[in-house]
Amino acid sequence: MKYLILSDIHSNLEALEATLAHAGRIGFDKVALLGDLVGYGASPNEAVEIVRSFDAVWEIRGNHDKVVSLIDNGEQFNIMARSSCEWTRKALEDDNLEYVKSLQQGPVGVEDTFFLSHGTPLDEDAYILTDLDALEVFRFFPHRICFYGHSHIPLFFTQGGPNGIVWDAPGINEDEKTMDLDPDMRYLLNPGSVGQPRDRNPKASYCIFDSEGDGRVTLYRVEYDIKKAQDKIVQAGLPKFLAERLALGV
Ligand code: ZN
């Protein structure tokens, strides 16, 4: 089974469409989303409607989805993140807002094969950025494969080999990176962000996980019309930096 793994779409329609077109050419069977469908970008309704149109989908909520839904008051957010959540709440059609509100808390298991979490499977709002963060998760979350998001940084952590925890990330110009999974190892895998990458590579980022055999994960980077996404953000009156950062990949 091939799963398309998407995280942190953040209302970026142009990035989402380019990603789906690219993934469609490669081929996948089912879709799993790691949260933060909305917030930051200017196309929340379009992004939600595309996700709602998928047939087989697992989806969990992210911290921005929670603030948009008023499940969380967002007091820990900076002013740009908070104002974009307020804008998004007003911009969303009622049924799309209901959909965002209904997203479940991670971790969620997918067909006895792998798990989905937004921040970490222990805390949906915490980050996995370092091997120490990964160590804590490996210690207290006893499953073999978990995809996570939230940091917007594509990164693969592996545990179980002679070197303890090792991490691997795509190079700045690397548009494709494949890792064959070992049945005796455990994995924390971040597909990066579709709609707001932060590893200084502005291309949209996603993974396809092939569960055949021991499993294989491939990360892809996709060019999209950044200018169009930026123009919409500016026209919507959202903070200008939210447009600028898309071209910088920060
Ligand atoms: Zn996010």
Coordinates of N, CA and C and ligand atoms in Angstrom, one line a residue:
M1 N 0.8 -1.2 0.0 CA 0.0 0.0 0.0 C 0.9 1.3 0.0
K2 N 0.5 2.2 -0.8 CA 1.3 3.5 -0.9 C 0.5 4.6 -0.3
Y3 N 1.0 5.2 0.8 CA 0.4 6.3 1.5 C 1.0 7.6 1.1
L4 N 0.2 8.5 0.8 CA 0.7 9.9 0.6 C 0.7 10.6 2.0
I5 N 1.8 11.1 2.4 CA 1.9 11.7 3.7 C 2.1 13.2 3.6
L6 N 1.1 14.0 4.0 CA 1.2 15.4 3.9 C 1.1 16.1 5.3
S7 N 1.9 17.1 5.5 CA 1.8 17.8 6.8 C 1.9 19.3 6.5
D8 N 1.3 20.1 7.5 CA 1.4 21.5 7.5 C 1.2 22.2 6.1
I9 N 0.0 21.9 5.6 CA -0.5 22.5 4.3 C -0.7 24.0 4.5
H10 N -1.2 24.4 5.7 CA -1.3 25.8 6.0 C -2.0 26.7 4.9
S11 N -3.1 26.2 4.4 CA -4.0 27.0 3.5 C -3.2 27.5 2.3
N12 N -2.2 26.8 1.9 CA -1.5 27.1 0.7 C -1.9 26.3 -0.5
L13 N -2.9 26.8 -1.2 CA -3.5 26.1 -2.3 C -2.6 25.7 -3.5
E14 N -1.7 26.7 -3.8 CA -0.8 26.5 -4.9 C 0.2 25.4 -4.6
A15 N 0.7 25.3 -3.4 CA 1.6 24.3 -3.0 C 0.9 22.9 -2.9
L16 N -0.4 22.9 -2.4 CA -1.1 21.7 -2.3 C -1.4 21.1 -3.7
E17 N -1.8 22.0 -4.6 CA -2.2 21.5 -5.9 C -0.9 20.9 -6.6
A18 N 0.2 21.6 -6.5 CA 1.4 21.1 -7.2 C 1.9 19.8 -6.6
T19 N 1.7 19.7 -5.2 CA 2.1 18.5 -4.5 C 1.2 17.3 -5.0
L20 N -0.1 17.5 -5.1 CA -1.0 16.5 -5.5 C -0.8 16.0 -7.0
A21 N -0.4 17.0 -7.8 CA -0.2 16.7 -9.2 C 1.1 15.8 -9.3
H22 N 2.1 16.2 -8.5 CA 3.4 15.5 -8.5 C 3.2 14.0 -8.0
A23 N 2.5 14.0 -6.8 CA 2.2 12.7 -6.2 C 1.4 11.8 -7.1
G24 N 0.4 12.4 -7.8 CA -0.4 11.7 -8.7 C 0.3 11.0 -9.8
R25 N 1.4 11.7 -10.3 CA 2.2 11.0 -11.3 C 3.0 9.9 -10.8
I26 N 3.4 9.9 -9.5 CA 4.2 8.9 -8.9 C 3.2 7.7 -8.5
G27 N 2.1 8.1 -8.0 CA 1.0 7.1 -7.7 C 1.0 6.8 -6.2
F28 N -0.2 6.8 -5.6 CA -0.5 6.5 -4.2 C -1.9 5.9 -4.1
D29 N -2.1 5.2 -3.0 CA -3.4 4.6 -2.7 C -4.3 5.4 -1.7
K30 N -3.6 5.8 -0.7 CA -4.4 6.5 0.4 C -3.6 7.7 0.9
V31 N -4.3 8.5 1.7 CA -3.7 9.7 2.2 C -3.7 9.8 3.7
A32 N -2.6 10.3 4.3 CA -2.6 10.6 5.7 C -2.0 12.0 5.9
L33 N -2.7 12.7 6.8 CA -2.4 14.1 7.0 C -2.0 14.4 8.4
L34 N -1.0 15.1 8.7 CA -0.4 15.3 10.0 C -0.8 16.6 10.7
G35 N -1.8 17.3 10.2 CA -2.3 18.5 10.9 C -1.7 19.8 10.3
D36 N -2.3 20.9 10.9 CA -2.1 22.2 10.4 C -2.5 22.3 8.9
L37 N -3.7 22.0 8.7 CA -4.4 22.2 7.4 C -4.5 23.6 7.0
V38 N -4.8 24.4 8.1 CA -5.1 25.9 7.9 C -4.1 26.7 8.7
G39 N -4.3 28.1 8.6 CA -3.4 29.0 9.3 C -2.3 29.4 8.4
Y40 N -1.9 30.7 8.4 CA -0.8 31.3 7.6 C -1.2 31.7 6.2
G41 N -1.7 30.8 5.4 CA -2.0 31.0 4.0 C -3.3 31.6 3.7
A42 N -3.6 32.0 2.5 CA -4.8 32.7 2.1 C -5.9 31.9 1.5
S43 N -5.8 30.6 1.4 CA -6.8 29.8 0.7 C -7.3 28.7 1.6
P44 N -7.8 29.0 2.8 CA -8.3 28.0 3.7 C -9.4 27.1 3.2
N45 N -10.4 27.8 2.6 CA -11.6 27.0 2.1 C -11.2 26.0 1.0
E46 N -10.3 26.5 0.1 CA -9.9 25.6 -1.0 C -9.1 24.4 -0.5
A47 N -8.2 24.7 0.5 CA -7.4 23.6 1.0 C -8.3 22.6 1.8
V48 N -9.2 23.1 2.6 CA -10.1 22.1 3.3 C -11.0 21.3 2.3
E49 N -11.5 22.0 1.3 CA -12.3 21.3 0.3 C -11.6 20.2 -0.4
I50 N -10.3 20.4 -0.8 CA -9.5 19.4 -1.4 C -9.4 18.2 -0.5
V51 N -9.0 18.5 0.7 CA -8.8 17.4 1.7 C -10.1 16.6 1.9
R52 N -11.2 17.4 2.0 CA -12.5 16.7 2.2 C -12.9 15.8 1.0
S53 N -12.3 16.1 -0.1 CA -12.7 15.3 -1.3 C -12.0 14.0 -1.4
F54 N -10.9 13.8 -0.6 CA -10.2 12.6 -0.6 C -11.1 11.4 -0.2
D55 N -10.9 10.2 -0.8 CA -11.6 9.0 -0.4 C -11.1 8.4 0.9
A56 N -10.0 7.9 0.9 CA -9.4 7.2 2.1 C -8.4 8.1 2.7
V57 N -8.8 8.7 3.8 CA -7.9 9.6 4.5 C -7.9 9.5 6.0
W58 N -6.7 9.6 6.6 CA -6.6 9.8 8.0 C -6.1 11.2 8.3
E59 N -6.7 11.8 9.2 CA -6.2 13.2 9.5 C -6.2 13.5 11.0
I60 N -5.2 14.2 11.4 CA -5.2 14.7 12.8 C -5.1 16.2 12.8
R61 N -5.3 16.8 14.0 CA -5.3 18.2 14.0 C -3.9 18.7 14.4
G62 N -3.6 20.0 14.0 CA -2.4 20.6 14.4 C -2.7 21.8 15.3
N63 N -1.7 22.5 15.8 CA -1.9 23.6 16.8 C -2.6 24.7 16.1
H64 N -2.4 25.0 14.8 CA -3.1 26.1 14.2 C -4.6 25.7 14.0
D65 N -4.9 24.4 13.6 CA -6.3 24.0 13.5 C -7.0 24.2 14.8
K66 N -6.3 23.9 15.9 CA -6.9 24.1 17.2 C -7.3 25.6 17.5
V67 N -6.4 26.5 17.2 CA -6.6 27.9 17.5 C -7.7 28.4 16.6
V68 N -7.7 28.0 15.3 CA -8.7 28.4 14.4 C -10.1 28.0 14.9
S69 N -10.1 26.8 15.5 CA -11.4 26.2 16.0 C -11.7 26.6 17.4
L70 N -10.9 27.5 18.0 CA -11.1 28.0 19.4 C -11.0 26.8 20.4
I71 N -10.4 25.7 20.0 CA -10.1 24.7 21.0 C -9.0 25.2 21.9
D72 N -8.1 26.0 21.4 CA -7.0 26.6 22.1 C -7.1 28.1 21.8
N73 N -6.7 28.9 22.8 CA -6.9 30.4 22.6 C -5.6 31.0 21.9
G74 N -4.6 30.3 21.7 CA -3.5 30.8 20.9 C -2.6 31.8 21.6
E75 N -2.7 31.9 22.9 CA -1.9 32.9 23.7 C -0.4 32.7 23.5
Q76 N 0.0 31.5 23.2 CA 1.4 31.2 23.1 C 1.9 31.5 21.7
F77 N 1.0 31.9 20.8 CA 1.3 32.2 19.4 C 1.9 33.6 19.3
N78 N 2.8 33.8 18.3 CA 3.2 35.2 18.0 C 2.1 35.9 17.3
I79 N 2.2 37.2 17.1 CA 1.1 38.0 16.6 C 0.7 37.6 15.2
M80 N 1.7 37.3 14.4 CA 1.4 36.9 13.0 C 0.6 35.6 12.9
A81 N 1.0 34.6 13.7 CA 0.3 33.4 13.7 C -1.1 33.5 14.3
R82 N -1.2 34.4 15.3 CA -2.6 34.6 15.9 C -3.5 35.3 15.0
S83 N -3.0 36.4 14.3 CA -3.8 37.1 13.5 C -4.2 36.3 12.2
S84 N -3.4 35.5 11.8 CA -3.7 34.6 10.6 C -4.8 33.6 11.0
C85 N -4.7 33.1 12.3 CA -5.8 32.2 12.7 C -7.1 32.9 12.8
E86 N -7.1 34.2 13.3 CA -8.4 35.0 13.4 C -8.9 35.2 12.0
W87 N -8.1 35.6 11.1 CA -8.5 35.8 9.7 C -9.1 34.5 9.1
T88 N -8.4 33.4 9.4 CA -8.9 32.1 8.9 C -10.3 31.7 9.4
R89 N -10.4 32.0 10.7 CA -11.7 31.6 11.3 C -12.9 32.4 10.6
K90 N -12.6 33.6 10.3 CA -13.7 34.4 9.7 C -13.9 34.0 8.2
A91 N -12.7 33.6 7.6 CA -12.8 33.3 6.1 C -13.4 32.0 5.8
L92 N -13.3 31.0 6.8 CA -13.8 29.7 6.5 C -15.3 29.6 6.4
E93 N -15.9 28.9 5.4 CA -17.3 28.7 5.4 C -17.6 27.8 6.6
D94 N -18.9 27.9 7.0 CA -19.3 27.1 8.2 C -19.0 25.7 8.2
D95 N -19.3 25.0 7.1 CA -19.0 23.6 7.1 C -17.5 23.2 7.0
N96 N -16.7 24.1 6.4 CA -15.3 23.9 6.5 C -14.7 24.1 7.9
L97 N -15.2 25.1 8.5 CA -14.8 25.4 9.9 C -15.2 24.2 10.8
E98 N -16.4 23.6 10.6 CA -16.8 22.4 11.4 C -15.9 21.3 11.1
Y99 N -15.4 21.1 9.8 CA -14.5 20.1 9.5 C -13.2 20.2 10.3
V100 N -12.7 21.4 10.3 CA -11.4 21.7 11.0 C -11.6 21.4 12.5
K101 N -12.7 21.8 13.0 CA -13.0 21.6 14.4 C -13.1 20.1 14.8
S102 N -13.5 19.3 13.8 CA -13.7 17.9 14.0 C -12.5 17.0 14.0
L103 N -11.4 17.6 13.5 CA -10.1 16.9 13.4 C -9.7 16.3 14.7
Q104 N -9.3 15.0 14.7 CA -9.0 14.4 16.0 C -7.5 14.7 16.5
Q105 N -7.4 14.5 17.8 CA -6.0 14.6 18.3 C -5.2 13.4 18.0
G106 N -3.9 13.6 17.7 CA -3.0 12.5 17.5 C -2.5 12.0 18.8
P107 N -1.8 10.9 18.9 CA -1.4 10.0 17.7 C -2.6 9.1 17.3
V108 N -2.6 8.9 16.0 CA -3.6 8.0 15.4 C -2.9 6.9 14.6
G109 N -3.4 5.7 14.8 CA -2.7 4.6 14.1 C -3.4 4.4 12.7
V110 N -2.6 4.0 11.7 CA -3.1 3.7 10.4 C -2.9 2.3 10.0
E111 N -4.0 1.6 10.0 CA -4.1 0.2 9.5 C -3.0 -0.7 10.1
D112 N -2.8 -0.6 11.4 CA -1.8 -1.4 12.1 C -0.4 -1.3 11.5
T113 N -0.1 -0.2 10.8 CA 1.2 -0.1 10.1 C 2.1 1.0 10.7
F114 N 1.5 2.1 10.9 CA 2.3 3.3 11.3 C 1.3 4.3 12.1
F115 N 2.0 5.2 12.7 CA 1.2 6.2 13.4 C 1.4 7.6 12.9
L116 N 0.5 8.5 13.2 CA 0.5 9.9 12.8 C 0.5 10.8 14.0
S117 N 1.4 11.8 14.1 CA 1.3 12.7 15.2 C 1.6 14.1 14.6
H118 N 1.1 15.2 15.3 CA 1.4 16.5 14.8 C 2.8 16.9 15.3
G119 N 2.9 17.2 16.6 CA 4.2 17.6 17.3 C 4.9 16.3 17.5
T120 N 4.6 15.6 18.6 CA 5.1 14.3 18.9 C 4.0 13.4 19.3
P121 N 4.1 12.1 19.3 CA 3.0 11.2 19.8 C 2.8 11.3 21.3
L122 N 3.7 12.0 22.0 CA 3.5 12.2 23.4 C 2.8 13.5 23.7
D123 N 3.0 14.5 22.9 CA 2.5 15.8 23.1 C 2.3 16.5 21.7
E124 N 1.0 16.7 21.4 CA 0.8 17.2 20.0 C 1.4 18.6 19.7
D125 N 1.7 19.3 20.8 CA 2.2 20.7 20.6 C 3.8 20.8 20.8
A126 N 4.4 19.7 21.1 CA 5.9 19.7 21.3 C 6.6 19.4 20.0
Y127 N 7.8 19.8 19.9 CA 8.6 19.7 18.7 C 9.6 18.5 18.8
I128 N 9.9 17.9 17.7 CA 11.0 16.9 17.6 C 12.0 17.6 16.7
L129 N 13.1 18.2 17.3 CA 14.1 18.9 16.5 C 15.5 18.3 16.6
T130 N 15.7 17.6 17.7 CA 17.0 17.1 18.0 C 17.0 15.6 18.3
D131 N 18.1 15.0 18.4 CA 18.1 13.5 18.7 C 17.7 13.3 20.2
L132 N 17.8 14.3 21.0 CA 17.3 14.2 22.4 C 15.8 14.2 22.4
D133 N 15.2 15.1 21.6 CA 13.7 15.1 21.5 C 13.3 13.7 21.0
A134 N 14.0 13.2 20.0 CA 13.6 11.9 19.4 C 13.8 10.8 20.4
L135 N 14.9 10.9 21.2 CA 15.1 9.8 22.3 C 14.0 9.7 23.2
E136 N 13.4 10.8 23.7 CA 12.3 10.8 24.6 C 11.1 10.1 24.0
V137 N 10.9 10.4 22.7 CA 9.7 9.7 22.0 C 10.0 8.2 21.8
F138 N 11.2 7.9 21.4 CA 11.5 6.5 21.2 C 11.3 5.7 22.5
R139 N 11.7 6.4 23.6 CA 11.6 5.7 25.0 C 10.2 5.5 25.4
F140 N 9.3 6.4 25.2 CA 7.9 6.3 25.7 C 6.8 6.0 24.7
F141 N 7.2 5.9 23.5 CA 6.2 5.6 22.5 C 6.7 4.3 21.8
P142 N 6.0 3.2 22.1 CA 6.7 1.9 21.8 C 6.4 1.4 20.4
H143 N 6.1 2.2 19.4 CA 5.8 1.7 18.1 C 6.9 1.9 17.1
R144 N 6.8 1.2 16.0 CA 8.0 1.1 15.1 C 8.1 2.4 14.2
I145 N 7.0 2.8 13.7 CA 7.0 3.9 12.7 C 6.0 5.0 13.0
C146 N 6.5 6.2 13.2 CA 5.6 7.3 13.4 C 6.0 8.5 12.5
F147 N 5.0 9.0 11.8 CA 5.2 10.2 11.0 C 4.8 11.4 11.9
Y148 N 5.6 12.5 11.8 CA 5.2 13.7 12.6 C 5.5 14.9 11.8
G149 N 4.9 16.0 12.2 CA 5.1 17.3 11.5 C 5.5 18.4 12.5
H150 N 4.8 19.6 12.3 CA 4.9 20.7 13.3 C 6.1 21.6 13.1
S151 N 7.3 21.0 12.9 CA 8.5 21.8 12.8 C 8.7 22.3 11.4
H152 N 8.0 21.7 10.4 CA 8.2 22.1 9.0 C 9.6 21.8 8.4
I153 N 10.3 20.9 9.1 CA 11.6 20.5 8.6 C 11.7 19.0 8.3
P154 N 11.9 18.7 7.1 CA 12.0 17.3 6.7 C 13.2 16.6 7.4
L155 N 12.9 15.5 8.1 CA 14.0 14.9 8.9 C 13.6 13.4 9.2
F156 N 14.5 12.5 9.1 CA 14.3 11.1 9.4 C 15.1 10.7 10.6
F157 N 14.5 10.3 11.7 CA 15.3 9.7 12.8 C 15.1 8.2 12.8
T158 N 16.3 7.5 13.0 CA 16.3 6.0 13.1 C 16.9 5.6 14.4
Q159 N 16.2 4.6 15.1 CA 16.8 4.1 16.3 C 16.9 2.6 16.3
G160 N 18.0 2.0 16.8 CA 18.1 0.6 16.9 C 19.4 0.0 16.3
G161 N 20.1 0.8 15.6 CA 21.4 0.4 15.1 C 22.5 0.6 16.1
P162 N 23.8 0.3 15.7 CA 24.9 0.4 16.6 C 25.2 1.8 17.0
N163 N 24.7 2.8 16.3 CA 25.1 4.2 16.6 C 24.0 4.9 17.3
G164 N 23.1 4.2 18.0 CA 22.1 4.8 18.7 C 21.1 5.5 17.8
I165 N 20.7 6.7 18.1 CA 19.8 7.4 17.2 C 20.6 8.2 16.1
V166 N 20.2 7.9 14.9 CA 20.8 8.7 13.8 C 19.8 9.5 13.1
W167 N 20.1 10.6 12.5 CA 19.2 11.4 11.8 C 19.7 11.7 10.4
D168 N 18.8 11.9 9.5 CA 19.2 12.2 8.1 C 18.2 13.2 7.5
A169 N 18.7 14.1 6.8 CA 17.8 15.2 6.2 C 18.2 15.3 4.8
P170 N 17.3 15.7 3.9 CA 17.7 16.0 2.5 C 18.6 17.2 2.4
G171 N 19.5 17.1 1.4 CA 20.3 18.3 1.2 C 19.5 19.4 0.6
I172 N 20.1 20.6 0.5 CA 19.3 21.8 0.1 C 18.8 21.7 -1.3
N173 N 19.6 21.0 -2.2 CA 19.2 20.9 -3.6 C 18.6 19.5 -3.9
E174 N 18.3 18.7 -2.9 CA 17.9 17.3 -3.1 C 16.4 17.3 -3.2
D175 N 15.9 16.9 -4.4 CA 14.5 16.9 -4.7 C 13.8 15.6 -4.4
E176 N 14.7 14.6 -4.1 CA 14.1 13.2 -3.8 C 15.1 12.5 -2.9
K177 N 14.6 11.9 -1.9 CA 15.4 11.1 -1.0 C 14.7 9.9 -0.5
T178 N 15.3 8.7 -0.7 CA 14.6 7.4 -0.4 C 15.3 6.7 0.8
M179 N 14.5 6.2 1.7 CA 15.1 5.4 2.7 C 14.4 4.0 2.8
D180 N 15.1 2.9 2.7 CA 14.5 1.6 2.9 C 14.5 1.3 4.4
L181 N 13.4 0.9 4.9 CA 13.3 0.7 6.4 C 13.7 -0.7 6.7
D182 N 14.3 -0.8 7.9 CA 14.9 -2.1 8.4 C 13.9 -2.6 9.4
P183 N 13.5 -3.9 9.3 CA 12.5 -4.4 10.3 C 12.9 -4.3 11.7
D184 N 14.2 -4.2 12.0 CA 14.6 -4.2 13.4 C 14.8 -2.8 13.9
M185 N 14.6 -1.8 13.1 CA 14.8 -0.4 13.5 C 13.4 0.3 13.8
R186 N 13.5 1.4 14.5 CA 12.3 2.2 14.7 C 12.6 3.6 14.1
Y187 N 11.4 4.2 13.7 CA 11.6 5.5 12.9 C 10.6 6.6 13.3
L188 N 11.1 7.8 13.3 CA 10.3 9.0 13.5 C 10.6 9.8 12.2
L189 N 9.6 10.0 11.4 CA 9.8 10.5 10.1 C 8.9 11.8 9.8
N190 N 9.6 12.9 9.5 CA 8.9 14.1 9.2 C 9.0 14.4 7.7
P191 N 7.8 14.5 7.0 CA 7.8 14.7 5.6 C 8.0 16.2 5.2
G192 N 8.3 17.0 6.2 CA 8.4 18.5 5.9 C 7.0 19.1 5.7
S193 N 7.0 20.3 5.3 CA 5.7 21.0 5.2 C 5.4 21.3 3.7
V194 N 4.1 21.0 3.4 CA 3.6 21.3 2.0 C 3.6 22.8 1.8
G195 N 3.0 23.5 2.8 CA 2.6 24.9 2.5 C 3.5 26.0 3.1
Q196 N 4.5 25.6 3.9 CA 5.4 26.6 4.5 C 6.7 26.0 4.9
P197 N 7.5 25.5 4.0 CA 8.8 24.8 4.4 C 9.7 25.8 5.1
R198 N 10.5 25.2 6.1 CA 11.3 26.0 6.9 C 12.8 25.5 6.9
D199 N 13.2 24.7 5.9 CA 14.6 24.3 5.9 C 15.4 25.0 4.9
R200 N 15.0 26.2 4.6 CA 15.6 27.1 3.6 C 15.6 26.6 2.2
N201 N 14.7 25.6 2.0 CA 14.4 25.2 0.6 C 12.9 25.5 0.4
P202 N 12.5 26.4 -0.4 CA 11.1 26.9 -0.5 C 10.2 25.9 -1.2
K203 N 10.7 24.8 -1.8 CA 9.9 23.9 -2.5 C 9.0 23.1 -1.5
A204 N 7.7 22.9 -1.9 CA 6.8 22.1 -1.1 C 7.5 20.7 -0.8
S205 N 7.2 20.1 0.3 CA 7.8 18.9 0.8 C 6.7 17.9 1.2
Y206 N 6.9 16.6 0.8 CA 6.0 15.6 1.2 C 6.7 14.2 1.1
C207 N 6.0 13.2 1.6 CA 6.5 11.8 1.5 C 5.5 10.9 0.9
I208 N 6.0 9.8 0.3 CA 5.2 8.6 0.0 C 5.8 7.5 0.8
F209 N 4.9 6.8 1.6 CA 5.4 5.7 2.4 C 4.8 4.4 1.7
D210 N 5.7 3.5 1.3 CA 5.3 2.3 0.7 C 5.4 1.2 1.7
S211 N 4.3 0.6 2.2 CA 4.3 -0.3 3.3 C 4.7 -1.7 2.9
E212 N 4.8 -1.9 1.6 CA 5.2 -3.3 1.1 C 6.5 -3.7 1.7
G213 N 6.6 -5.0 2.1 CA 7.8 -5.6 2.7 C 8.1 -4.9 4.0
D214 N 9.4 -4.5 4.1 CA 9.8 -3.8 5.4 C 9.5 -2.3 5.4
G215 N 9.1 -1.8 4.2 CA 8.7 -0.4 4.1 C 9.8 0.5 3.4
R216 N 9.3 1.4 2.7 CA 10.2 2.4 2.1 C 9.6 3.7 2.1
V217 N 10.4 4.7 2.5 CA 9.8 6.1 2.5 C 10.6 7.0 1.5
T218 N 9.9 7.7 0.8 CA 10.6 8.7 -0.2 C 10.0 10.1 0.0
L219 N 11.0 11.0 0.2 CA 10.7 12.4 0.4 C 10.8 13.1 -1.0
Y220 N 9.9 13.9 -1.3 CA 9.9 14.7 -2.6 C 9.8 16.2 -2.3
R221 N 10.5 17.0 -3.1 CA 10.4 18.4 -3.1 C 9.8 18.9 -4.5
V222 N 8.8 19.8 -4.4 CA 8.1 20.2 -5.6 C 8.0 21.7 -5.7
E223 N 8.4 22.2 -6.9 CA 8.2 23.6 -7.2 C 6.8 23.9 -7.3
Y224 N 6.4 25.1 -6.9 CA 5.0 25.6 -7.1 C 5.0 27.1 -7.3
D225 N 3.9 27.6 -7.6 CA 3.8 29.1 -7.9 C 3.8 29.9 -6.6
I226 N 5.0 30.1 -6.1 CA 5.1 30.8 -4.9 C 4.6 32.3 -5.0
K227 N 4.8 32.9 -6.1 CA 4.4 34.3 -6.3 C 2.9 34.4 -6.2
K228 N 2.2 33.4 -6.7 CA 0.7 33.5 -6.7 C 0.2 33.3 -5.2
A229 N 0.8 32.4 -4.5 CA 0.5 32.2 -3.1 C 0.8 33.5 -2.3
Q230 N 1.9 34.1 -2.6 CA 2.3 35.3 -1.9 C 1.3 36.5 -2.2
D231 N 1.0 36.6 -3.5 CA 0.1 37.7 -3.8 C -1.3 37.6 -3.1
K232 N -1.7 36.4 -3.0 CA -3.0 36.2 -2.3 C -2.9 36.5 -0.8
I233 N -1.8 36.2 -0.2 CA -1.6 36.6 1.2 C -1.6 38.1 1.4
V234 N -0.9 38.8 0.5 CA -0.9 40.2 0.6 C -2.3 40.8 0.4
Q235 N -2.9 40.3 -0.7 CA -4.3 40.8 -1.0 C -5.3 40.6 0.1
A236 N -5.1 39.5 0.9 CA -6.0 39.2 2.0 C -5.7 40.1 3.2
G237 N -4.6 40.9 3.1 CA -4.3 41.7 4.3 C -3.6 41.0 5.4
L238 N -3.2 39.8 5.1 CA -2.4 39.0 6.2 C -1.0 39.6 6.3
P239 N -0.3 39.4 7.4 CA 1.0 40.0 7.6 C 1.9 39.7 6.4
K240 N 2.7 40.7 6.0 CA 3.5 40.6 4.8 C 4.6 39.5 4.9
F241 N 5.1 39.4 6.1 CA 6.2 38.4 6.3 C 5.7 37.0 6.0
L242 N 4.4 36.7 6.2 CA 3.9 35.4 5.8 C 4.0 35.1 4.3
A243 N 4.0 36.1 3.5 CA 4.2 36.0 2.1 C 5.7 35.9 1.8
E244 N 6.5 36.7 2.4 CA 8.0 36.8 2.2 C 8.6 35.5 2.5
R245 N 8.2 34.9 3.6 CA 8.9 33.7 4.1 C 8.8 32.5 3.2
L246 N 7.7 32.5 2.4 CA 7.5 31.4 1.4 C 8.7 31.3 0.4
A247 N 9.1 32.4 0.0 CA 10.2 32.4 -1.0 C 11.6 32.1 -0.4
L248 N 11.7 32.3 0.9 CA 12.9 32.0 1.6 C 13.0 30.6 2.2
G249 N 11.9 30.0 2.4 CA 11.9 28.7 3.0 C 12.2 28.8 4.5
V250 N 11.6 29.8 5.1 CA 11.9 29.9 6.6 C 10.6 30.1 7.3
Ligands
ZN1 ZN 2.5 24.1 11.1

